[in-house]
Coordinates of C-alpha atoms in Angstrom, one line a residue:
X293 CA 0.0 0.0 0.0
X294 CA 1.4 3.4 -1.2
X295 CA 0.2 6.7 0.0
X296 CA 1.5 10.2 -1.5
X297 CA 1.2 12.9 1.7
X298 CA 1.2 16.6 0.4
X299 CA 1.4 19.6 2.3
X300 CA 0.9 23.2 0.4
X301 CA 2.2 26.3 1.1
X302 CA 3.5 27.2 4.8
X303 CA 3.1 24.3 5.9
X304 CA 6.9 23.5 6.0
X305 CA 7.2 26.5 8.6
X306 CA 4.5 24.9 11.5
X307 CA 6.7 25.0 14.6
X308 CA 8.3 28.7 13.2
X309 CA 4.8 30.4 12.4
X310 CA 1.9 31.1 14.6
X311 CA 2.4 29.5 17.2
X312 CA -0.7 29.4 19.0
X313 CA -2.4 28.3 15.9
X314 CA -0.1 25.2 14.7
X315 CA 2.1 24.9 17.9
X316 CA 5.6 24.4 18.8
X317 CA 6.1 21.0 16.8
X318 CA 8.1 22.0 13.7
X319 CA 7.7 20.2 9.9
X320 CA 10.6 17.5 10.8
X321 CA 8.8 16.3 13.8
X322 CA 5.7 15.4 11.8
X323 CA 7.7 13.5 8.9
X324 CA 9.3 11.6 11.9
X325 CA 6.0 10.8 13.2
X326 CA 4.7 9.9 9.9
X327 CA 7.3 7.4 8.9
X328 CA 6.5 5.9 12.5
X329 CA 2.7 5.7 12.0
X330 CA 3.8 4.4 8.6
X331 CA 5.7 1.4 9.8
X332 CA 3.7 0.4 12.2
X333 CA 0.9 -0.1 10.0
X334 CA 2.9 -1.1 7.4
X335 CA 1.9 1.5 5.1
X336 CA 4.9 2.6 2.3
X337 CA 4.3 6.7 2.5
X338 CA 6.3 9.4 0.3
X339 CA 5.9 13.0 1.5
X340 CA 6.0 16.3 -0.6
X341 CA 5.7 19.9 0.0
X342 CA 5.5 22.1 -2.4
X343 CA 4.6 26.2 -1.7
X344 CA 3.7 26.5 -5.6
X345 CA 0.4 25.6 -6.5
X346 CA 1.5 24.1 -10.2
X347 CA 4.3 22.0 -8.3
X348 CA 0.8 20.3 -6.2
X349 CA -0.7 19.7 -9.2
X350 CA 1.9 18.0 -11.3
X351 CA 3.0 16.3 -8.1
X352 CA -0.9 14.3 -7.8
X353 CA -1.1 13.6 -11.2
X354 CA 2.5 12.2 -10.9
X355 CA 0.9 10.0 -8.1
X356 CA -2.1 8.3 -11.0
X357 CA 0.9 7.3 -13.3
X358 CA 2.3 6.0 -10.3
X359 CA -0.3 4.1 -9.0
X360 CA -0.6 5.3 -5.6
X361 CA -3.1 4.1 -3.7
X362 CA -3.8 7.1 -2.1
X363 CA -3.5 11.1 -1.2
X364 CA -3.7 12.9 1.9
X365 CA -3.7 16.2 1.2
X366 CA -2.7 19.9 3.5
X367 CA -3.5 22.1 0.8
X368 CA -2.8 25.1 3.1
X369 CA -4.1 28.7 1.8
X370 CA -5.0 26.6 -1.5
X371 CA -7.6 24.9 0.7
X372 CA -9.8 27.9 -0.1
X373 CA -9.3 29.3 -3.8
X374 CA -7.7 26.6 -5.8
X375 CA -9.8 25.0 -8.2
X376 CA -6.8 24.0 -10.0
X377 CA -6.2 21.9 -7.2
X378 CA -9.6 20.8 -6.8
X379 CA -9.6 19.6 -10.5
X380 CA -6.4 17.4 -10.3
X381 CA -8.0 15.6 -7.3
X382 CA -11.1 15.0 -8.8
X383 CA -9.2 13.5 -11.6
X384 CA -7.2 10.7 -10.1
X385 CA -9.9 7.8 -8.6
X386 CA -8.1 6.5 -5.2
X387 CA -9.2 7.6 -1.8
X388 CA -8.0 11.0 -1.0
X389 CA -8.6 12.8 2.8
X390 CA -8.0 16.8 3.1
X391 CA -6.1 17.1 6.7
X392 CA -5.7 20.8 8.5
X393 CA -3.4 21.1 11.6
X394 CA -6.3 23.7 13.1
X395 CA -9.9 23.8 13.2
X396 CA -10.8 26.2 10.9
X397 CA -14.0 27.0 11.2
X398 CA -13.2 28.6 14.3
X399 CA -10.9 30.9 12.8
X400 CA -11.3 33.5 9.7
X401 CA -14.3 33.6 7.8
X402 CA -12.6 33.1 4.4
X403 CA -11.2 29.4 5.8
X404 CA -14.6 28.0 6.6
X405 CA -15.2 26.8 3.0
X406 CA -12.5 24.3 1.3
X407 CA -12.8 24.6 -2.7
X408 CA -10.8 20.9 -2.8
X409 CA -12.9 19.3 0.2
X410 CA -15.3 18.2 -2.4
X411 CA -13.1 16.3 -4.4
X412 CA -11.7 14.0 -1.5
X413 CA -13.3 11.2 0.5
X414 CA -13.2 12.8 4.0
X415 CA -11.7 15.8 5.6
X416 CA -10.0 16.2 9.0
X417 CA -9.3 19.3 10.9
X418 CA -8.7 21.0 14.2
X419 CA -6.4 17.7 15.3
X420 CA -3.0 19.5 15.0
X421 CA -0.5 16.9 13.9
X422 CA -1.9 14.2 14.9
X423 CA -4.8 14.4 12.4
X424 CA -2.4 13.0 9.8
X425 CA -1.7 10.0 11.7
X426 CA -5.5 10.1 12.0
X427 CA -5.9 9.9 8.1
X428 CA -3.1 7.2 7.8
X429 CA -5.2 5.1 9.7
X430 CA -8.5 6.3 7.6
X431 CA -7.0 5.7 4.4
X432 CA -5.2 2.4 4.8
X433 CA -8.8 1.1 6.1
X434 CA -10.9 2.7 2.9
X435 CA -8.0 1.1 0.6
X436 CA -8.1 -2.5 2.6
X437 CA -12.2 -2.5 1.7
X438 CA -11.8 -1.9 -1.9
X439 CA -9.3 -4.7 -2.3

């Protein structure tokens, strides 16, 4: 089983920027705790981060040709005006879960709607960095019922 994690813009910088929104646990610390979660459920992940919206794009169309089995997806600021985004998502068929660090419905009005929420399976928010391991678990379950 082969799932592609992308994080979008910023997202490399959690730990550095606000604080008391993402919390003191920087970008590395979350790879680390991915490739844990990973083994233990013996899961093969690759992780990419990308701050350009083209580079997300090519990156989950890459991931068809590849024949992952699935996406979990930060799209960061894109989360709310990237229907580019949106689009490539829709195109690939494998599970896909949207994952946000903060609950954002509690936060600025503009982050309340996600433009690329639609075009995944499930969405997660507001469970900092665990949330990811969260949609690991998620994913690796919708993947073993198709199968």
């Amino acid at each position: 089983m082969r799932i592609l994690i992308i994080n979008g813009p910023n997202i490399n910088f959690i730990g550095i920027r606000e604080k008391q929104i993402y919390g003191d646990e920087g970008f590395a610390k979350l790879l680390k705790m991915l490739e844990q979660k990973a083994k233990e459920e013996g899961i093969e992940i690759e992780t990419f981060q990308s701050n350009g919206e083209g580079e997300i794009i090519d990156r989950i169309q890459k991931a068809y040709f590849e024949e992952m089995d699935g996406i979990i997806i930060n799209p960061g600021a894109y989360t709310h005006y990237s229907y580019a985004i949106c689009d490539a998502l829709a195109s690939v068929e494998m599970p896909k879960i949207e994952v946000h660090i903060s609950n954002v419905h509690k936060r600025e009005e503009f982050r309340h709607v996600s433009v690329t929420a639609p075009a995944c399976t499930g969405q997660i928010v507001g469970l900092g960095l665990d949330g990811y391991l969260y949609a690991l678990e998620a994913i690796k379950s919708m993947i073993s019922k198709q199968k």
